[in-house]
Coordinates of N, CA and C and ligand atoms in Angstrom, one line a residue:
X1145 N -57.4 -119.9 15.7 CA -58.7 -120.6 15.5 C -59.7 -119.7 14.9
X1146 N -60.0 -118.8 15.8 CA -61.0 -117.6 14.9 C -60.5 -116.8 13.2
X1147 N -59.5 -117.0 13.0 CA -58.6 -116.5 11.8 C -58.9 -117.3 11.0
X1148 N -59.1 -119.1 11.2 CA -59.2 -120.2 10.4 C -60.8 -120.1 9.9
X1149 N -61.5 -119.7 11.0 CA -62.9 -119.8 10.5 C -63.0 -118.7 10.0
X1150 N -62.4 -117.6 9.9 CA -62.8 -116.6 8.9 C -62.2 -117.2 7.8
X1151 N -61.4 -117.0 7.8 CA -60.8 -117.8 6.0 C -62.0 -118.8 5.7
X1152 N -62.2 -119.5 6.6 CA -63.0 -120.8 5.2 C -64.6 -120.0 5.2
X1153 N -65.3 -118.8 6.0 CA -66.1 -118.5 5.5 C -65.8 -117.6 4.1
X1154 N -64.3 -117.4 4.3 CA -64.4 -116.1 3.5 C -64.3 -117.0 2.2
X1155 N -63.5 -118.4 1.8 CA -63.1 -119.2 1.2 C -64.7 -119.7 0.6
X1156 N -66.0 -120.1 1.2 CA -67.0 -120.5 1.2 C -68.0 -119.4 0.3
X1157 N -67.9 -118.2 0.8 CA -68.6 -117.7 0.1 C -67.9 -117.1 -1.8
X1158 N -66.6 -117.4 -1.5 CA -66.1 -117.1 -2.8 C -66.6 -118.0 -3.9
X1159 N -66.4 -119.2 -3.0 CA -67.1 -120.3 -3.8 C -68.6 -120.3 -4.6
X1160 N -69.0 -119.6 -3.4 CA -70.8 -119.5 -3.4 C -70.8 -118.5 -4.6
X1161 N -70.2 -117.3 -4.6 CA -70.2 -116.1 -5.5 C -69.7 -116.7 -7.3
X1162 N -69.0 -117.8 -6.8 CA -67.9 -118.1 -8.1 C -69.1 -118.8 -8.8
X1163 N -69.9 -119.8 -8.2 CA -71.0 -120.7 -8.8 C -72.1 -120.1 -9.4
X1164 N -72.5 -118.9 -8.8 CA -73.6 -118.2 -9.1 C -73.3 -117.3 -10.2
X1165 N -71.8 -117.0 -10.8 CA -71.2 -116.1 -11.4 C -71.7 -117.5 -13.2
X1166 N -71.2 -118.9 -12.3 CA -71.3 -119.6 -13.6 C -73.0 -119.8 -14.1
X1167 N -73.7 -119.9 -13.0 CA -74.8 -120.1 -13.4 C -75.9 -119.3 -14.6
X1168 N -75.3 -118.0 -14.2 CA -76.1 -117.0 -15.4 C -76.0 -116.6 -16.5
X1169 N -76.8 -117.2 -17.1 CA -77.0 -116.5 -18.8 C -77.2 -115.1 -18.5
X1170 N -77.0 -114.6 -20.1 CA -77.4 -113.5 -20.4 C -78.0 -113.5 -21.6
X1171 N -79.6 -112.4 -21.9 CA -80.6 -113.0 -23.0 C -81.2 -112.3 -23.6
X1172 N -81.4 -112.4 -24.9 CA -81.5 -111.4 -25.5 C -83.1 -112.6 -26.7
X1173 N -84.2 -111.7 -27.1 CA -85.0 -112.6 -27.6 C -85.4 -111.9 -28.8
X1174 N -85.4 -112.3 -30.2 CA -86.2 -111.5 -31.3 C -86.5 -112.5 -32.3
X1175 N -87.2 -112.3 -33.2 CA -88.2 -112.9 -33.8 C -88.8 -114.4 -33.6
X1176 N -88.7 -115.0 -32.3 CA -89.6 -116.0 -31.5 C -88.3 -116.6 -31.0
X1177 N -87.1 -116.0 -30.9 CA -85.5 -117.1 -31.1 C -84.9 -116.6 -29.8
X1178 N -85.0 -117.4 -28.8 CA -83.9 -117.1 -27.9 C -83.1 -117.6 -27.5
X1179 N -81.7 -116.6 -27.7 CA -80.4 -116.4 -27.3 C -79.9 -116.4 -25.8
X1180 N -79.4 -117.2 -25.3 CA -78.5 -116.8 -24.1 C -77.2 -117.6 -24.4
X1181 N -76.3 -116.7 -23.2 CA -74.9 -116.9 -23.2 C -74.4 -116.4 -22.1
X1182 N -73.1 -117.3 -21.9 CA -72.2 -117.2 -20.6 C -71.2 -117.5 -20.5
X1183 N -69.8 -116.8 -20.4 CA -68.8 -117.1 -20.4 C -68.3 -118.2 -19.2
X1184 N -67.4 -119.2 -19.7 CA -67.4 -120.3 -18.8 C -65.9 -121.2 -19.0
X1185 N -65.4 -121.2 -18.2 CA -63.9 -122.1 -18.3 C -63.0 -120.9 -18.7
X1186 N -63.2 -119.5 -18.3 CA -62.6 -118.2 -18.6 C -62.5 -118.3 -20.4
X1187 N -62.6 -119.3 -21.4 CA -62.1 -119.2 -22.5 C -62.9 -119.8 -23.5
X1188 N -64.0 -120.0 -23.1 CA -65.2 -120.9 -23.9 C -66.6 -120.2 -23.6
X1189 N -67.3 -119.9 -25.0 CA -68.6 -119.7 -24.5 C -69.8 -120.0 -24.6
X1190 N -70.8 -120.5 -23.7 CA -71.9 -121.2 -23.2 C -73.1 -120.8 -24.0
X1191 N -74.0 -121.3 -24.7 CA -74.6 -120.8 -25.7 C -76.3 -121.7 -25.3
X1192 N -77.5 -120.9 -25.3 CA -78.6 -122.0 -24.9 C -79.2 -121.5 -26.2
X1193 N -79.9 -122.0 -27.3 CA -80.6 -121.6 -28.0 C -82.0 -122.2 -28.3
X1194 N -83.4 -121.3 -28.8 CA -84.5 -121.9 -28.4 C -85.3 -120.9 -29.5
X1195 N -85.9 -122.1 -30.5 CA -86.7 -121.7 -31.3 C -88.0 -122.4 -31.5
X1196 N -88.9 -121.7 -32.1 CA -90.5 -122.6 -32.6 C -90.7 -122.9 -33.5
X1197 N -90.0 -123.7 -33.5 CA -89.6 -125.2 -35.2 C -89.3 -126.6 -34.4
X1198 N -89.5 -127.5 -35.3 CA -89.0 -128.6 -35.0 C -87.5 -129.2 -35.9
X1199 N -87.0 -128.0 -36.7 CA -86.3 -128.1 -37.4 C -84.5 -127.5 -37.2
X1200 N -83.7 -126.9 -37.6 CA -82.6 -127.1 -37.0 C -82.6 -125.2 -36.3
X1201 N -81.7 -124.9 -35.8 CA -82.0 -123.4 -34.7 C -80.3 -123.4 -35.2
X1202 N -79.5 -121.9 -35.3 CA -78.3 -121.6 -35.2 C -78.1 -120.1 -35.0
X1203 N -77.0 -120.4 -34.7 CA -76.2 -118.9 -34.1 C -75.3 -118.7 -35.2
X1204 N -74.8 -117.6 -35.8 CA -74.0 -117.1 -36.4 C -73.2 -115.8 -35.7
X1205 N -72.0 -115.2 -36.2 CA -70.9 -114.4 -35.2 C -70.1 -113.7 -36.1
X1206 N -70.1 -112.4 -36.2 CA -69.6 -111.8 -37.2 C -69.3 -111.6 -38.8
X1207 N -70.7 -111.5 -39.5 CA -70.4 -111.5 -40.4 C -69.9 -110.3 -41.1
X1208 N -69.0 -110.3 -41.9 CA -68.5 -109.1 -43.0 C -69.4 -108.4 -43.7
X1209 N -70.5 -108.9 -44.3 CA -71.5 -108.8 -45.2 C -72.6 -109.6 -45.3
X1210 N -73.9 -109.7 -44.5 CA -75.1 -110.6 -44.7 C -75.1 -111.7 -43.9
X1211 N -74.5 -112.6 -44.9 CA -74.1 -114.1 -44.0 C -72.9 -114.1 -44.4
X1212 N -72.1 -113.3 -45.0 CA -70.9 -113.9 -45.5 C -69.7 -113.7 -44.1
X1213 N -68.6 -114.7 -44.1 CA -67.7 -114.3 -43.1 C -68.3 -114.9 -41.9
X1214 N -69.7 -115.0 -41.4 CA -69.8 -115.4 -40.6 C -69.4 -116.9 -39.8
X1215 N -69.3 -117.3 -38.6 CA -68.9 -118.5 -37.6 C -70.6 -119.0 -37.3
X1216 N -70.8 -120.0 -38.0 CA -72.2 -120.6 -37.7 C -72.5 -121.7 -37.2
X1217 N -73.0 -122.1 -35.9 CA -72.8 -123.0 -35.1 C -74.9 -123.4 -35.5
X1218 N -74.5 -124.5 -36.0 CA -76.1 -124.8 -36.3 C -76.3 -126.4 -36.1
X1219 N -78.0 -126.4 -35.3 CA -78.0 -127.9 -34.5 C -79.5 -128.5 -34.5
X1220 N -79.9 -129.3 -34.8 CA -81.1 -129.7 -34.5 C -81.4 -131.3 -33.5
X1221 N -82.1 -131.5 -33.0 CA -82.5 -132.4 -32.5 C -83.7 -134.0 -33.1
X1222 N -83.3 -134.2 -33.1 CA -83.6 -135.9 -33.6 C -83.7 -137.2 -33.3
X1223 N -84.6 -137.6 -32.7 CA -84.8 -138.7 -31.8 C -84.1 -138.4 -30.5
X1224 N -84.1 -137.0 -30.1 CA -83.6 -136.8 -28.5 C -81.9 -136.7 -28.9
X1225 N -81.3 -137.2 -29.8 CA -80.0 -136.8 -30.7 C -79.9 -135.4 -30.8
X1226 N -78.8 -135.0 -30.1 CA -78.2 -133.6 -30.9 C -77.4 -133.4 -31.9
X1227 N -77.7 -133.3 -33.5 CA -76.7 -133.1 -34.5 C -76.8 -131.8 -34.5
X1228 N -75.1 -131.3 -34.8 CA -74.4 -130.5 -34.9 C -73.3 -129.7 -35.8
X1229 N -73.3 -128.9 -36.4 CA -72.3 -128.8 -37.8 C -71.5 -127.3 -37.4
X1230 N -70.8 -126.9 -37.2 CA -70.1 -125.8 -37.6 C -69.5 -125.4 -39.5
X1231 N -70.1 -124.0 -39.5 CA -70.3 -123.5 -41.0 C -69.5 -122.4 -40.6
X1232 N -69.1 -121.8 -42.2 CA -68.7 -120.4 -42.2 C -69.6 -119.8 -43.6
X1233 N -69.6 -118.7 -43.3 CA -69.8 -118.2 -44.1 C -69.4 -117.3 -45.9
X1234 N -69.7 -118.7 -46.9 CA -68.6 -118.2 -48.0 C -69.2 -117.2 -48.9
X1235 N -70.3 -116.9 -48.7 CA -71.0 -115.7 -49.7 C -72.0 -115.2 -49.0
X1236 N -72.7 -113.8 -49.3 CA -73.9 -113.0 -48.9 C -75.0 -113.9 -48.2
X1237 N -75.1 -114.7 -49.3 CA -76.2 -116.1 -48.5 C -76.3 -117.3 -48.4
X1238 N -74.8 -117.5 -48.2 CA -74.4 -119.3 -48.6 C -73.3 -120.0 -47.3
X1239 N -73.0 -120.3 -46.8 CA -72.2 -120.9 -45.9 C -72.2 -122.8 -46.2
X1240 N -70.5 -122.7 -45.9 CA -70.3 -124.7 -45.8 C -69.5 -125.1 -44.6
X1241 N -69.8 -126.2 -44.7 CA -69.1 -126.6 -43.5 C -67.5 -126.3 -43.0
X1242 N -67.5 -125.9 -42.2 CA -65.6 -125.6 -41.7 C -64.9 -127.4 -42.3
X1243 N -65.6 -128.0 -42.5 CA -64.3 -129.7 -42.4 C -64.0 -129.5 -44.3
X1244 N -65.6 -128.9 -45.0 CA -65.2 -128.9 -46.3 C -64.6 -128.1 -46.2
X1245 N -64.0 -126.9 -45.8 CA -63.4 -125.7 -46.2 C -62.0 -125.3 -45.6
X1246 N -61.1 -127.1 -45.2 CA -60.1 -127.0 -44.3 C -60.0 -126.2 -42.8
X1247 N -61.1 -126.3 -42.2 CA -61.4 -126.2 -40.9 C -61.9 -127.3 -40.2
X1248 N -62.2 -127.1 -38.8 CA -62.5 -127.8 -37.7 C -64.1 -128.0 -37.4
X1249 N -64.2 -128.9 -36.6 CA -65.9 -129.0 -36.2 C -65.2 -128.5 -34.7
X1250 N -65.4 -127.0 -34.2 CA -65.2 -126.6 -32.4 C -66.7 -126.7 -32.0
X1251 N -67.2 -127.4 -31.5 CA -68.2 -127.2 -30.3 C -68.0 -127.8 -30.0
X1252 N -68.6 -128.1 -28.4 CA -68.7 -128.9 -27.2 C -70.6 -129.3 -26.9
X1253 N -71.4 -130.4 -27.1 CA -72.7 -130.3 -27.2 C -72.7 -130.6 -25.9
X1254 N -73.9 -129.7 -25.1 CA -74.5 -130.2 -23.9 C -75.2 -130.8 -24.1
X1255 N -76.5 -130.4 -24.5 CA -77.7 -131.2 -24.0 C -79.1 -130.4 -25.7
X1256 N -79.8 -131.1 -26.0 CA -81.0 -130.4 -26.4 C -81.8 -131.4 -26.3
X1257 N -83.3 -130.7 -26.7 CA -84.7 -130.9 -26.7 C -85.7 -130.4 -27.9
X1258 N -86.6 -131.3 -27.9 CA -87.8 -130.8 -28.6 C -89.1 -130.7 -28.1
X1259 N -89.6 -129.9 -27.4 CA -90.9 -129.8 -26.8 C -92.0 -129.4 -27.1
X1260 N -93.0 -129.5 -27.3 CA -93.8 -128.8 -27.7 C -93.4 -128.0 -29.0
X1261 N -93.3 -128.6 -29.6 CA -92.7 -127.6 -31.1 C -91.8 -126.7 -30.9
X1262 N -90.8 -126.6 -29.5 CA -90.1 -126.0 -29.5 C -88.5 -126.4 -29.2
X1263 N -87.8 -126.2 -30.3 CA -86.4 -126.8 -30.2 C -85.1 -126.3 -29.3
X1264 N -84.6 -126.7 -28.2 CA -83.7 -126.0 -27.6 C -82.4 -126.6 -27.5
X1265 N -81.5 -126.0 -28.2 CA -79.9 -126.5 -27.9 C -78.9 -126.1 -27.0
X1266 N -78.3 -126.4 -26.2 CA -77.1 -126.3 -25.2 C -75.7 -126.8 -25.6
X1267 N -74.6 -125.7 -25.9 CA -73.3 -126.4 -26.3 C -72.4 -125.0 -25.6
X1268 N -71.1 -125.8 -25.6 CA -70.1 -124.4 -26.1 C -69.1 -124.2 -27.0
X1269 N -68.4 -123.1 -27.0 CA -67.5 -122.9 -28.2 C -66.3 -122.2 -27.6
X1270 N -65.2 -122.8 -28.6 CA -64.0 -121.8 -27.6 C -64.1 -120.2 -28.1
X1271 N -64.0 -119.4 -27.2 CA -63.8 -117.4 -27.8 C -62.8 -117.9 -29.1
X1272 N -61.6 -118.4 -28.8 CA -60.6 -118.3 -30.0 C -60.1 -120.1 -30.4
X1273 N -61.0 -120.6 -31.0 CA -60.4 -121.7 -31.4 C -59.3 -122.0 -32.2
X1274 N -58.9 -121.1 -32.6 CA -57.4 -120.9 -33.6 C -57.7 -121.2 -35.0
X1275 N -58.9 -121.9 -35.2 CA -59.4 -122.0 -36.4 C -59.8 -121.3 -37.5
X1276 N -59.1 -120.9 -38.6 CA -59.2 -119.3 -39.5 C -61.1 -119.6 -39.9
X1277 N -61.6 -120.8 -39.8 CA -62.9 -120.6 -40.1 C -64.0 -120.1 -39.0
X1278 N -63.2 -119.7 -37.6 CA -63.8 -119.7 -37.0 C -63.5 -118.1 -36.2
X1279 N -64.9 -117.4 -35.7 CA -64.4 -115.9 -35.1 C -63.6 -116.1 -33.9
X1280 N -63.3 -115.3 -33.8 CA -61.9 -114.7 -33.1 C -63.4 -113.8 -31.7
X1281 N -63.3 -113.9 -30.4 CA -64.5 -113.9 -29.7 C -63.9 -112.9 -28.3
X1282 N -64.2 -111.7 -28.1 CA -63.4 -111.0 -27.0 C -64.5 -110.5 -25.6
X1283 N -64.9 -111.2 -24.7 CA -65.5 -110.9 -23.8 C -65.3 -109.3 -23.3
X1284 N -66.8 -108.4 -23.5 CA -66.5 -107.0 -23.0 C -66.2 -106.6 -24.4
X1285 N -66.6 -106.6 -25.4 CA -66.9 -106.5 -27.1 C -67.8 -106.8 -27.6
X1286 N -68.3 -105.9 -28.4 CA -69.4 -105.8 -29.2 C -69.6 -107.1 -30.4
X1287 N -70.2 -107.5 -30.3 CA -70.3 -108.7 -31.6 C -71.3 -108.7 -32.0
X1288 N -71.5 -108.8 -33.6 CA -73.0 -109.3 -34.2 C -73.2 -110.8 -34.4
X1289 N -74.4 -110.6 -33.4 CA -74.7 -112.2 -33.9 C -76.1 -112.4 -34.6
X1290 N -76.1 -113.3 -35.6 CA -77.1 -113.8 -36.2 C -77.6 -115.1 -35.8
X1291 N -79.3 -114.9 -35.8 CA -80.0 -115.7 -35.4 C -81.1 -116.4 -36.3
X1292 N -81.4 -117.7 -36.6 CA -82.2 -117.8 -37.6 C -82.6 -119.6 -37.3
X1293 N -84.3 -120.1 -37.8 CA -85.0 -121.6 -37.3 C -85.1 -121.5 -38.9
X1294 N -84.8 -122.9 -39.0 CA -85.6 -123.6 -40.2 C -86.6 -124.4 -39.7
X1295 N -87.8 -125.0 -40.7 CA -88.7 -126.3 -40.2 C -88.4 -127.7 -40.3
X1296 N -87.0 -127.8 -40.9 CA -87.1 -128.9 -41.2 C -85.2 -129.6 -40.5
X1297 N -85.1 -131.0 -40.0 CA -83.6 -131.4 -39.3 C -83.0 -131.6 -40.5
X1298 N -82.9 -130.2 -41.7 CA -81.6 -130.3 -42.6 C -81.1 -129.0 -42.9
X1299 N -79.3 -129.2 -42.9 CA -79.1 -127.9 -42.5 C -78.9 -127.2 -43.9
X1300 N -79.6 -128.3 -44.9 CA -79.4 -127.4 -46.5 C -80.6 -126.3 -46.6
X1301 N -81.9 -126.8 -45.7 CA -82.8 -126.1 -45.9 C -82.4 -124.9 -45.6
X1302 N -83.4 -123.6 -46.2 CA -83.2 -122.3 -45.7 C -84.1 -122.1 -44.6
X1303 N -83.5 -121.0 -43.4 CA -84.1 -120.9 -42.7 C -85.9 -120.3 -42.7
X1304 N -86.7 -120.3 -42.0 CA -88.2 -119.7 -42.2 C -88.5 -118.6 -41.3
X1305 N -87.1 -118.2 -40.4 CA -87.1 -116.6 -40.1 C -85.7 -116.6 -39.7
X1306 N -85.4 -115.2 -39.7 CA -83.8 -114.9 -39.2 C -84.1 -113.7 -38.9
X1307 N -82.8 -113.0 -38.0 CA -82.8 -112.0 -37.7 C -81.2 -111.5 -37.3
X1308 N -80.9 -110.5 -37.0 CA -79.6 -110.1 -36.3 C -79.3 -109.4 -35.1
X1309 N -78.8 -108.9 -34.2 CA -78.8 -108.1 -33.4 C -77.2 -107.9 -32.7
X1310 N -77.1 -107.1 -31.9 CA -75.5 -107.1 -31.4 C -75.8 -107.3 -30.3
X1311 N -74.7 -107.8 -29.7 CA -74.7 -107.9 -28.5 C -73.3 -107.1 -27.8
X1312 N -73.1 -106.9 -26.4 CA -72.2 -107.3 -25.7 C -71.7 -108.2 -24.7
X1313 N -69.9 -108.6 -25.6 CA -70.2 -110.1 -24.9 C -69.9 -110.1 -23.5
Ligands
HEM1224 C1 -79.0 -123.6 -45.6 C2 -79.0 -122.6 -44.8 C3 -79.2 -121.2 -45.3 C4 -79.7 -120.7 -46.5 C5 -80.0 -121.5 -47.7 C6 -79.8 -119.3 -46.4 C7 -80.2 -118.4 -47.4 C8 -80.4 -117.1 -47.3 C9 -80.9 -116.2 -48.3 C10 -81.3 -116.6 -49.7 C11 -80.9 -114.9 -47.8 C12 -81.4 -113.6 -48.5 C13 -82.9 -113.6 -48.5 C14 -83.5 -113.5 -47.1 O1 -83.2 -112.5 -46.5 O2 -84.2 -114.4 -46.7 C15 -80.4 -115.0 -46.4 C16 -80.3 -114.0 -45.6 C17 -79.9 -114.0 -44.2 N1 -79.6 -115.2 -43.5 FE1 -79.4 -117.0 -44.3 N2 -79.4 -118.9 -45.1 C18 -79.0 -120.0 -44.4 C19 -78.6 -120.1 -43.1 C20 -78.5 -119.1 -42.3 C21 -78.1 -119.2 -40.9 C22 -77.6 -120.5 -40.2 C23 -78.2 -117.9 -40.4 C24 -77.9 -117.4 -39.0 C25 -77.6 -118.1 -37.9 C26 -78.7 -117.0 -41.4 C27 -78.9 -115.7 -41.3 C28 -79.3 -114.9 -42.3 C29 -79.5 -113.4 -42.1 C30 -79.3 -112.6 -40.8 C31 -79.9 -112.9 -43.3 C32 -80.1 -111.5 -43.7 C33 -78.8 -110.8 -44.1 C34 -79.0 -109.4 -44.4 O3 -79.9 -109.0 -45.1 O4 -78.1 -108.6 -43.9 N3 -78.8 -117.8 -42.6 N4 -80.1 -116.3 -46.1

């Protein structure tokens, strides 16, 4: 009897520990744009993004060169609508859509907003979607991500600030 109740406390708090483990971003903020992330489902990763535009917000992941090469997950919000495009990047400062370029649309949308002139998206993405247009993602590795808002809900526009930074994932 006493052996049982230790197990399901011990069972209960693993649970408690496992929940709390999912709950937390990690965050990183530069030029008004913030980034968080969280590894989730051991093989997908959790992405909150939050910029001061009313226009589209994206993340980019490894580029070779500039923008080129890079995995760009870019989203804006519209009428409480979350549209969403997965891009790669085919030149120094050009990217198309992964479906034009015999690839996949991989994201998972949660949820976004526009408040106060500020746009926030919630999705995830798989680390390795098998997708050649898409990065290849190793939790506990260094990755450059690029971050950048445009003003306007089109993803032809150029963005009206960007930045980069690395992270660890
Ligand atoms: C239609 C969409 C886009 C257009 C037309 C565009 C265009 C450009 C151009 C012309 C430059 C060079 C001039 C400058 O530095 O401003 C540039 C640089 C840059 N862009 Fe984009 N871009 C687009 C989307 C994105 C996205 C989605 C991201 C990231 C999530 C991004 C990140 C960057 C970064 C980090 C640089 C600086 C690269 C470097 O100097 O190493 N861009 N972009």
């Amino acid at each position: 009897m006493e052996k049982a109740r230790f197990i399901t406390i011990l069972l209960l708090l693993a649970a408690v520990f496992a929940l709390q483990g999912q709950s937390q971003y990690r965050k990183a903020e530069q030029s008004g744009i913030t980034f968080e992330w969280k590894i989730v489902e051991e093989n997908k990763l959790q992405i909150r993004l939050s910029a001061p535009a009313e226009g589209w917000v994206a993340v980019g992941f490894n580029p070779s060169n500039m923008m080129k090469g890079a995995d760009y997950k870019l989203a804006f919000v519209d009428g409480g609508r979350v549209f969403m495009e997965d891009h790669f990047g085919t030149g120094n400062i050009s990217h198309k859509g992964d479906t034009e370029i015999g690839g996949t649309e991989d994201f998972e949308i949660i949820s976004g907003s526009e408040i106060n002139g500020t746009t926030t998206v919630e999705f995830k993405m798989p680390l390795n979607s098998g997708d050649a247009m898409d990065s290849v993602l190793t939790p506990g590795g260094e990755v450059k991500v690029l971050l950048a808002y445009a003003k306007r809900d089109d993803f032809s526009r150029k963005h009206s600030r960007r930045t980069s930074l690395i992270i660890d994932l």
